[in-house]
CSV table of C-alpha atoms in Angstrom, one decimal:
chain,number,residue,atom,x,y,z
B,1,UNK,CA,35.4,40.6,5.9
B,2,UNK,CA,36.2,37.9,3.4
B,3,UNK,CA,33.7,36.8,0.8
B,4,UNK,CA,33.4,33.3,2.3
B,5,UNK,CA,32.8,34.6,5.9
B,6,UNK,CA,30.3,37.1,4.5
B,7,UNK,CA,28.4,34.3,2.9
B,8,UNK,CA,28.3,32.4,6.2
B,9,UNK,CA,27.2,35.5,8.1
B,10,UNK,CA,24.4,36.2,5.7
B,11,UNK,CA,23.3,32.5,5.7
B,12,UNK,CA,23.0,32.6,9.5
B,13,UNK,CA,20.3,35.2,9.1
B,14,UNK,CA,18.0,32.4,8.0
B,15,UNK,CA,18.1,31.1,11.6
B,16,UNK,CA,15.0,31.7,13.7
B,17,UNK,CA,13.1,30.3,16.6
B,18,UNK,CA,13.0,26.5,16.6
B,19,UNK,CA,9.5,25.4,15.7
B,20,UNK,CA,7.6,22.6,17.5
B,21,UNK,CA,7.7,20.6,14.2
B,22,UNK,CA,11.4,21.0,14.0
B,23,UNK,CA,11.9,19.8,17.6
B,24,UNK,CA,9.6,16.9,17.1
B,25,UNK,CA,11.5,15.8,14.0
B,26,UNK,CA,14.8,15.9,15.9
B,27,UNK,CA,13.4,14.0,18.8
B,28,UNK,CA,12.0,11.4,16.4
B,29,UNK,CA,15.3,11.1,14.7
B,30,UNK,CA,17.2,10.7,17.9
B,31,UNK,CA,14.8,8.1,19.4
B,32,UNK,CA,14.3,6.3,16.1
B,33,UNK,CA,10.5,6.4,16.5
B,34,UNK,CA,9.9,7.5,12.9
B,35,UNK,CA,11.8,5.4,10.3
B,36,UNK,CA,12.0,8.3,7.7
B,37,UNK,CA,12.8,11.0,10.2
B,38,UNK,CA,16.3,11.7,8.7
B,39,UNK,CA,14.7,12.1,5.2
B,40,UNK,CA,12.1,14.4,6.6
B,41,UNK,CA,14.8,16.5,8.4
B,42,UNK,CA,16.7,16.7,5.1
B,43,UNK,CA,13.6,18.0,3.3
B,44,UNK,CA,12.9,20.4,6.2
B,45,UNK,CA,16.4,22.1,5.8
B,46,UNK,CA,16.9,21.6,2.1
B,47,UNK,CA,15.8,25.2,1.2
B,48,UNK,CA,18.1,26.5,3.9
B,49,UNK,CA,21.0,24.7,2.3
B,50,UNK,CA,20.0,26.0,-1.2
B,51,UNK,CA,20.0,29.6,0.2
B,52,UNK,CA,23.6,29.2,1.3
B,53,UNK,CA,24.4,27.7,-2.1
B,54,UNK,CA,22.9,30.7,-3.9
B,55,UNK,CA,25.0,33.1,-1.9
B,56,UNK,CA,28.2,31.1,-2.6
B,57,UNK,CA,27.3,31.0,-6.3
B,58,UNK,CA,26.9,34.7,-6.4
B,59,UNK,CA,30.2,35.4,-4.8
B,60,UNK,CA,32.4,32.6,-6.1
B,61,UNK,CA,31.1,31.9,-9.6
B,62,UNK,CA,32.3,33.7,-12.7
B,63,UNK,CA,29.8,32.1,-14.9
B,64,UNK,CA,31.6,28.8,-15.1
B,65,UNK,CA,29.8,27.1,-12.3
B,66,UNK,CA,26.2,25.8,-12.5
B,67,UNK,CA,24.0,26.7,-9.6
B,68,UNK,CA,22.6,23.1,-9.6
B,69,UNK,CA,26.2,21.8,-9.0
B,70,UNK,CA,26.5,24.1,-6.0
B,71,UNK,CA,23.2,22.7,-4.7
B,72,UNK,CA,24.7,19.2,-4.8
B,73,UNK,CA,27.6,20.4,-2.7
B,74,UNK,CA,25.3,22.0,-0.3
B,75,UNK,CA,23.3,18.8,0.1
B,76,UNK,CA,26.4,16.9,0.8
B,77,UNK,CA,27.2,19.3,3.6
B,78,UNK,CA,23.7,19.2,4.9
B,79,UNK,CA,23.8,15.4,5.1
B,80,UNK,CA,27.1,15.6,7.0
B,81,UNK,CA,25.6,18.1,9.4
B,82,UNK,CA,22.5,16.0,10.1
B,83,UNK,CA,24.7,13.0,11.0
B,84,UNK,CA,27.1,15.1,13.2
B,85,UNK,CA,24.6,17.3,15.1
B,86,UNK,CA,24.0,16.5,18.7
B,87,UNK,CA,20.6,17.7,19.9
B,88,UNK,CA,21.9,17.7,23.5
B,89,UNK,CA,24.5,20.4,22.8
B,90,UNK,CA,21.8,23.0,23.2
B,91,UNK,CA,22.9,24.7,20.0
B,92,UNK,CA,20.4,25.4,17.2
B,93,UNK,CA,21.0,23.3,14.1
B,94,UNK,CA,21.3,26.1,11.5
B,95,UNK,CA,24.3,27.9,13.0
B,96,UNK,CA,25.9,24.4,13.4
B,97,UNK,CA,25.1,23.4,9.9
B,98,UNK,CA,26.0,26.6,8.0
B,99,UNK,CA,29.8,26.0,8.5
B,100,UNK,CA,29.6,22.5,7.2
B,101,UNK,CA,27.4,23.4,4.3
B,102,UNK,CA,29.7,26.3,3.3
B,103,UNK,CA,32.8,24.2,3.8
B,104,UNK,CA,31.4,21.5,1.5
B,105,UNK,CA,30.6,24.1,-1.1
B,106,UNK,CA,34.1,25.8,-0.9
B,107,UNK,CA,35.9,22.4,-1.0
B,108,UNK,CA,33.8,21.2,-3.9
B,109,UNK,CA,34.4,24.4,-5.9
B,110,UNK,CA,38.1,24.1,-5.2
B,111,UNK,CA,38.2,20.6,-6.6
B,112,UNK,CA,36.5,21.6,-9.8
B,113,UNK,CA,38.7,22.0,-12.8
B,114,UNK,CA,38.7,25.1,-15.0
B,115,UNK,CA,36.4,23.2,-17.3
B,116,UNK,CA,34.3,22.5,-14.2
B,117,UNK,CA,32.1,19.8,-15.7
B,118,UNK,CA,32.1,18.4,-19.3
B,119,UNK,CA,28.5,17.5,-19.0
B,120,UNK,CA,25.9,19.8,-17.5
B,121,UNK,CA,24.0,18.9,-14.4
B,122,UNK,CA,20.7,18.4,-16.2
B,123,UNK,CA,22.3,16.0,-18.7
B,124,UNK,CA,23.8,14.0,-15.9
B,125,UNK,CA,20.5,13.8,-14.1
B,126,UNK,CA,18.7,12.6,-17.2
B,127,UNK,CA,21.5,10.2,-18.0
B,128,UNK,CA,21.0,8.6,-14.5
B,129,UNK,CA,17.3,8.2,-15.2
B,130,UNK,CA,18.0,6.7,-18.6
B,131,UNK,CA,20.5,4.2,-17.1
B,132,UNK,CA,18.1,3.2,-14.4
B,133,UNK,CA,15.5,2.3,-17.1
B,134,UNK,CA,17.8,0.8,-19.7
B,135,UNK,CA,19.8,-1.2,-17.1
B,136,UNK,CA,16.7,-2.8,-15.7
B,137,UNK,CA,15.3,-3.6,-19.2
B,138,UNK,CA,18.5,-5.3,-20.2
B,139,UNK,CA,18.2,-7.7,-17.3
B,140,UNK,CA,14.6,-8.7,-18.0
B,141,UNK,CA,13.6,-12.1,-19.6
B,142,UNK,CA,14.6,-12.5,-23.3
B,143,UNK,CA,11.0,-13.2,-24.2
B,144,UNK,CA,10.1,-9.5,-23.8
B,145,UNK,CA,9.9,-8.1,-27.3
B,146,UNK,CA,12.2,-5.2,-28.2
B,147,UNK,CA,9.2,-3.0,-28.9
B,148,UNK,CA,8.0,-3.5,-25.3
B,149,UNK,CA,11.4,-2.5,-24.0
B,150,UNK,CA,11.4,0.6,-26.1
B,151,UNK,CA,7.8,1.5,-25.1
B,152,UNK,CA,8.7,1.0,-21.4
B,153,UNK,CA,11.7,3.2,-21.8
B,154,UNK,CA,9.8,5.9,-23.7
B,155,UNK,CA,7.0,6.0,-21.1
B,156,UNK,CA,9.5,6.1,-18.2
B,157,UNK,CA,11.2,9.1,-19.8
B,158,UNK,CA,7.9,10.7,-20.5
B,159,UNK,CA,6.9,10.4,-16.9
B,160,UNK,CA,10.2,12.0,-15.9
B,161,UNK,CA,9.5,15.0,-18.1
B,162,UNK,CA,6.0,15.2,-16.7
B,163,UNK,CA,7.3,15.3,-13.2
B,164,UNK,CA,9.5,18.2,-14.1
B,165,UNK,CA,6.4,20.1,-15.1
B,166,UNK,CA,4.3,19.4,-12.0
B,167,UNK,CA,4.2,20.8,-8.4
B,168,UNK,CA,6.4,17.8,-7.4
B,169,UNK,CA,9.2,19.6,-9.2
B,170,UNK,CA,9.4,23.2,-8.1
B,171,UNK,CA,11.9,24.7,-10.6
B,172,UNK,CA,13.2,27.9,-9.0
B,173,UNK,CA,11.1,30.8,-10.1
B,174,UNK,CA,8.9,28.8,-12.5
B,175,UNK,CA,5.2,28.6,-12.4
B,176,UNK,CA,3.8,25.2,-11.4
B,177,UNK,CA,1.2,23.1,-13.0
B,178,UNK,CA,0.2,25.7,-15.5
B,179,UNK,CA,3.6,26.3,-16.9
B,180,UNK,CA,3.1,23.9,-19.9
B,181,UNK,CA,0.8,25.8,-22.2
B,182,UNK,CA,-1.7,23.9,-24.4
B,183,UNK,CA,-3.0,24.8,-27.8
B,184,UNK,CA,-6.6,24.7,-26.7
B,185,UNK,CA,-8.7,24.9,-23.6
B,186,UNK,CA,-9.6,21.2,-24.0
B,187,UNK,CA,-5.9,20.2,-24.2
B,188,UNK,CA,-5.1,22.3,-21.1
B,189,UNK,CA,-8.0,20.7,-19.1
B,190,UNK,CA,-6.8,17.2,-20.2
B,191,UNK,CA,-3.3,18.0,-19.2
B,192,UNK,CA,-4.3,19.3,-15.8
B,193,UNK,CA,-6.5,16.2,-15.2
B,194,UNK,CA,-3.6,14.0,-16.1
B,195,UNK,CA,-1.3,15.7,-13.7
B,196,UNK,CA,-3.9,15.5,-10.9
B,197,UNK,CA,-4.0,11.7,-11.5
B,198,UNK,CA,-0.2,11.5,-11.5
B,199,UNK,CA,-0.1,13.3,-8.1
B,200,UNK,CA,-2.6,10.8,-6.7
B,201,UNK,CA,-0.7,7.8,-8.0
B,202,UNK,CA,2.6,9.2,-6.6
B,203,UNK,CA,1.0,9.6,-3.2
B,204,UNK,CA,0.0,5.9,-3.3
B,205,UNK,CA,3.6,4.7,-3.9
B,206,UNK,CA,5.7,3.1,-1.1
B,207,UNK,CA,7.3,5.7,1.1
B,208,UNK,CA,10.9,5.0,-0.2
B,209,UNK,CA,9.9,5.3,-3.8
B,210,UNK,CA,8.0,8.6,-3.1
B,211,UNK,CA,11.2,9.8,-1.3
B,212,UNK,CA,13.4,9.0,-4.4
B,213,UNK,CA,11.0,10.8,-6.8
B,214,UNK,CA,10.6,13.8,-4.5
B,215,UNK,CA,14.3,14.2,-3.8
B,216,UNK,CA,15.4,13.6,-7.4
B,217,UNK,CA,12.8,15.7,-9.1
B,218,UNK,CA,12.1,18.3,-6.5
B,219,UNK,CA,15.5,18.9,-4.9
B,220,UNK,CA,17.5,17.8,-7.9
B,221,UNK,CA,19.5,15.2,-5.9
B,222,UNK,CA,21.5,12.8,-7.9
B,223,UNK,CA,21.4,9.0,-7.2
B,224,UNK,CA,24.6,9.1,-5.2
B,225,UNK,CA,23.3,11.6,-2.7
B,226,UNK,CA,19.9,9.9,-2.5
B,227,UNK,CA,21.8,6.7,-1.7
B,228,UNK,CA,23.6,8.5,1.1
B,229,UNK,CA,20.4,10.0,2.4
B,230,UNK,CA,18.6,6.6,2.5
B,231,UNK,CA,21.7,4.6,3.4
B,232,UNK,CA,21.3,2.2,0.5
B,233,UNK,CA,23.4,1.6,-2.6
B,234,UNK,CA,23.2,3.7,-5.7
B,235,UNK,CA,22.2,0.6,-7.6
B,236,UNK,CA,19.3,0.1,-5.3
B,237,UNK,CA,18.2,3.7,-5.8
B,238,UNK,CA,18.3,3.1,-9.5
B,239,UNK,CA,16.2,0.0,-9.2
B,240,UNK,CA,13.6,1.8,-7.0
B,241,UNK,CA,13.5,4.8,-9.3
B,242,UNK,CA,12.8,2.4,-12.2
B,243,UNK,CA,10.1,0.5,-10.2
B,244,UNK,CA,8.4,3.8,-9.2
B,245,UNK,CA,8.2,5.1,-12.8
B,246,UNK,CA,7.0,1.7,-14.1
B,247,UNK,CA,4.4,1.5,-11.4
B,248,UNK,CA,3.2,4.9,-12.4
B,249,UNK,CA,3.2,3.9,-16.0
B,250,UNK,CA,1.0,0.9,-15.3
B,251,UNK,CA,-1.5,2.8,-13.1
B,252,UNK,CA,-1.8,5.7,-15.5
B,253,UNK,CA,-2.2,3.3,-18.4
B,254,UNK,CA,-5.0,1.5,-16.6
B,255,UNK,CA,-6.8,4.8,-16.1
B,256,UNK,CA,-6.5,5.6,-19.8
B,257,UNK,CA,-3.8,8.3,-19.5
B,258,UNK,CA,-1.2,6.4,-21.6
B,259,UNK,CA,-2.0,4.6,-24.9
B,260,UNK,CA,0.6,2.3,-26.3
B,261,UNK,CA,0.7,2.8,-30.0
B,262,UNK,CA,2.2,0.0,-32.2
C-alpha cells in the first residue's frame, strides 16, 4: 500500500455515525435557513481535516514542511468538499471529503519548492494582521495624530497576542488560559480577569467578526481562506479583522483593561 493511500485509509477511520447536529447543519446549509451554516459546517469538520493533515505531514515531510502549512492545504480541500458534496447522494461526508482533502494536500506539497517557504507560517499570519491594521490607519483622516495611529496599532497587535493565549486559540497540545505564567498571584488573577472580559467582548461582536477572529486565531486560517469561506474579498476580511480588534480595544479600554500611556 502506498504512503498516500495509507494516509487516506487511516483518515477514514475518523468516520462514524452521523450525529443529529451534523444532519441538522447539512439540512440548514442545503435549505439556506441558517445564514452561517457553511461556516459552522467548516468548524464542525476542521479537526477532521487537521487529522488528515497530520498524517500527511508525518509521511510526506522530511522536516522542511511546516505542519501549519499542511493545515492550510487541508482547509482548502475541506472548503472544496463542502461546496461539492450532495446530501442526496446518501454517502457520508467524511469518506467523500477525505479524498479531496488528501488531494489538496498532495498537490500543494508538490507545488512547494525545495525552499518551501521563505517566510514561516506564523510570520505570514502576523504580517497579515499588521497589514490590516496599518492599511486601515493609513486611510484615516489626516487629523489623527501619529501617536494615536501608533497606539492603535500597538493595542491591535497586543490583542492579537492575547487571543493566542486564550481558549479562543487552542494551540495544539498547549494549556489554555493558564499557559501564560505571571510573577505573582495578583498578576495571575488580573490576567485571568482580563481574559474573561476579553471572551465576553468577543461574544458580543457581530457574527462575521467573531467568525474571522475564531477562524484566524483558532484554526489558523489565513485571510485568503477566510475570504473563500465567507465568500467575500480578502480586503473585506482585513477590514473586518481590523474593526473587530479596534472594537475590542475600545470596549476593553472603557472597562479599564487598557491604559494609553503618552
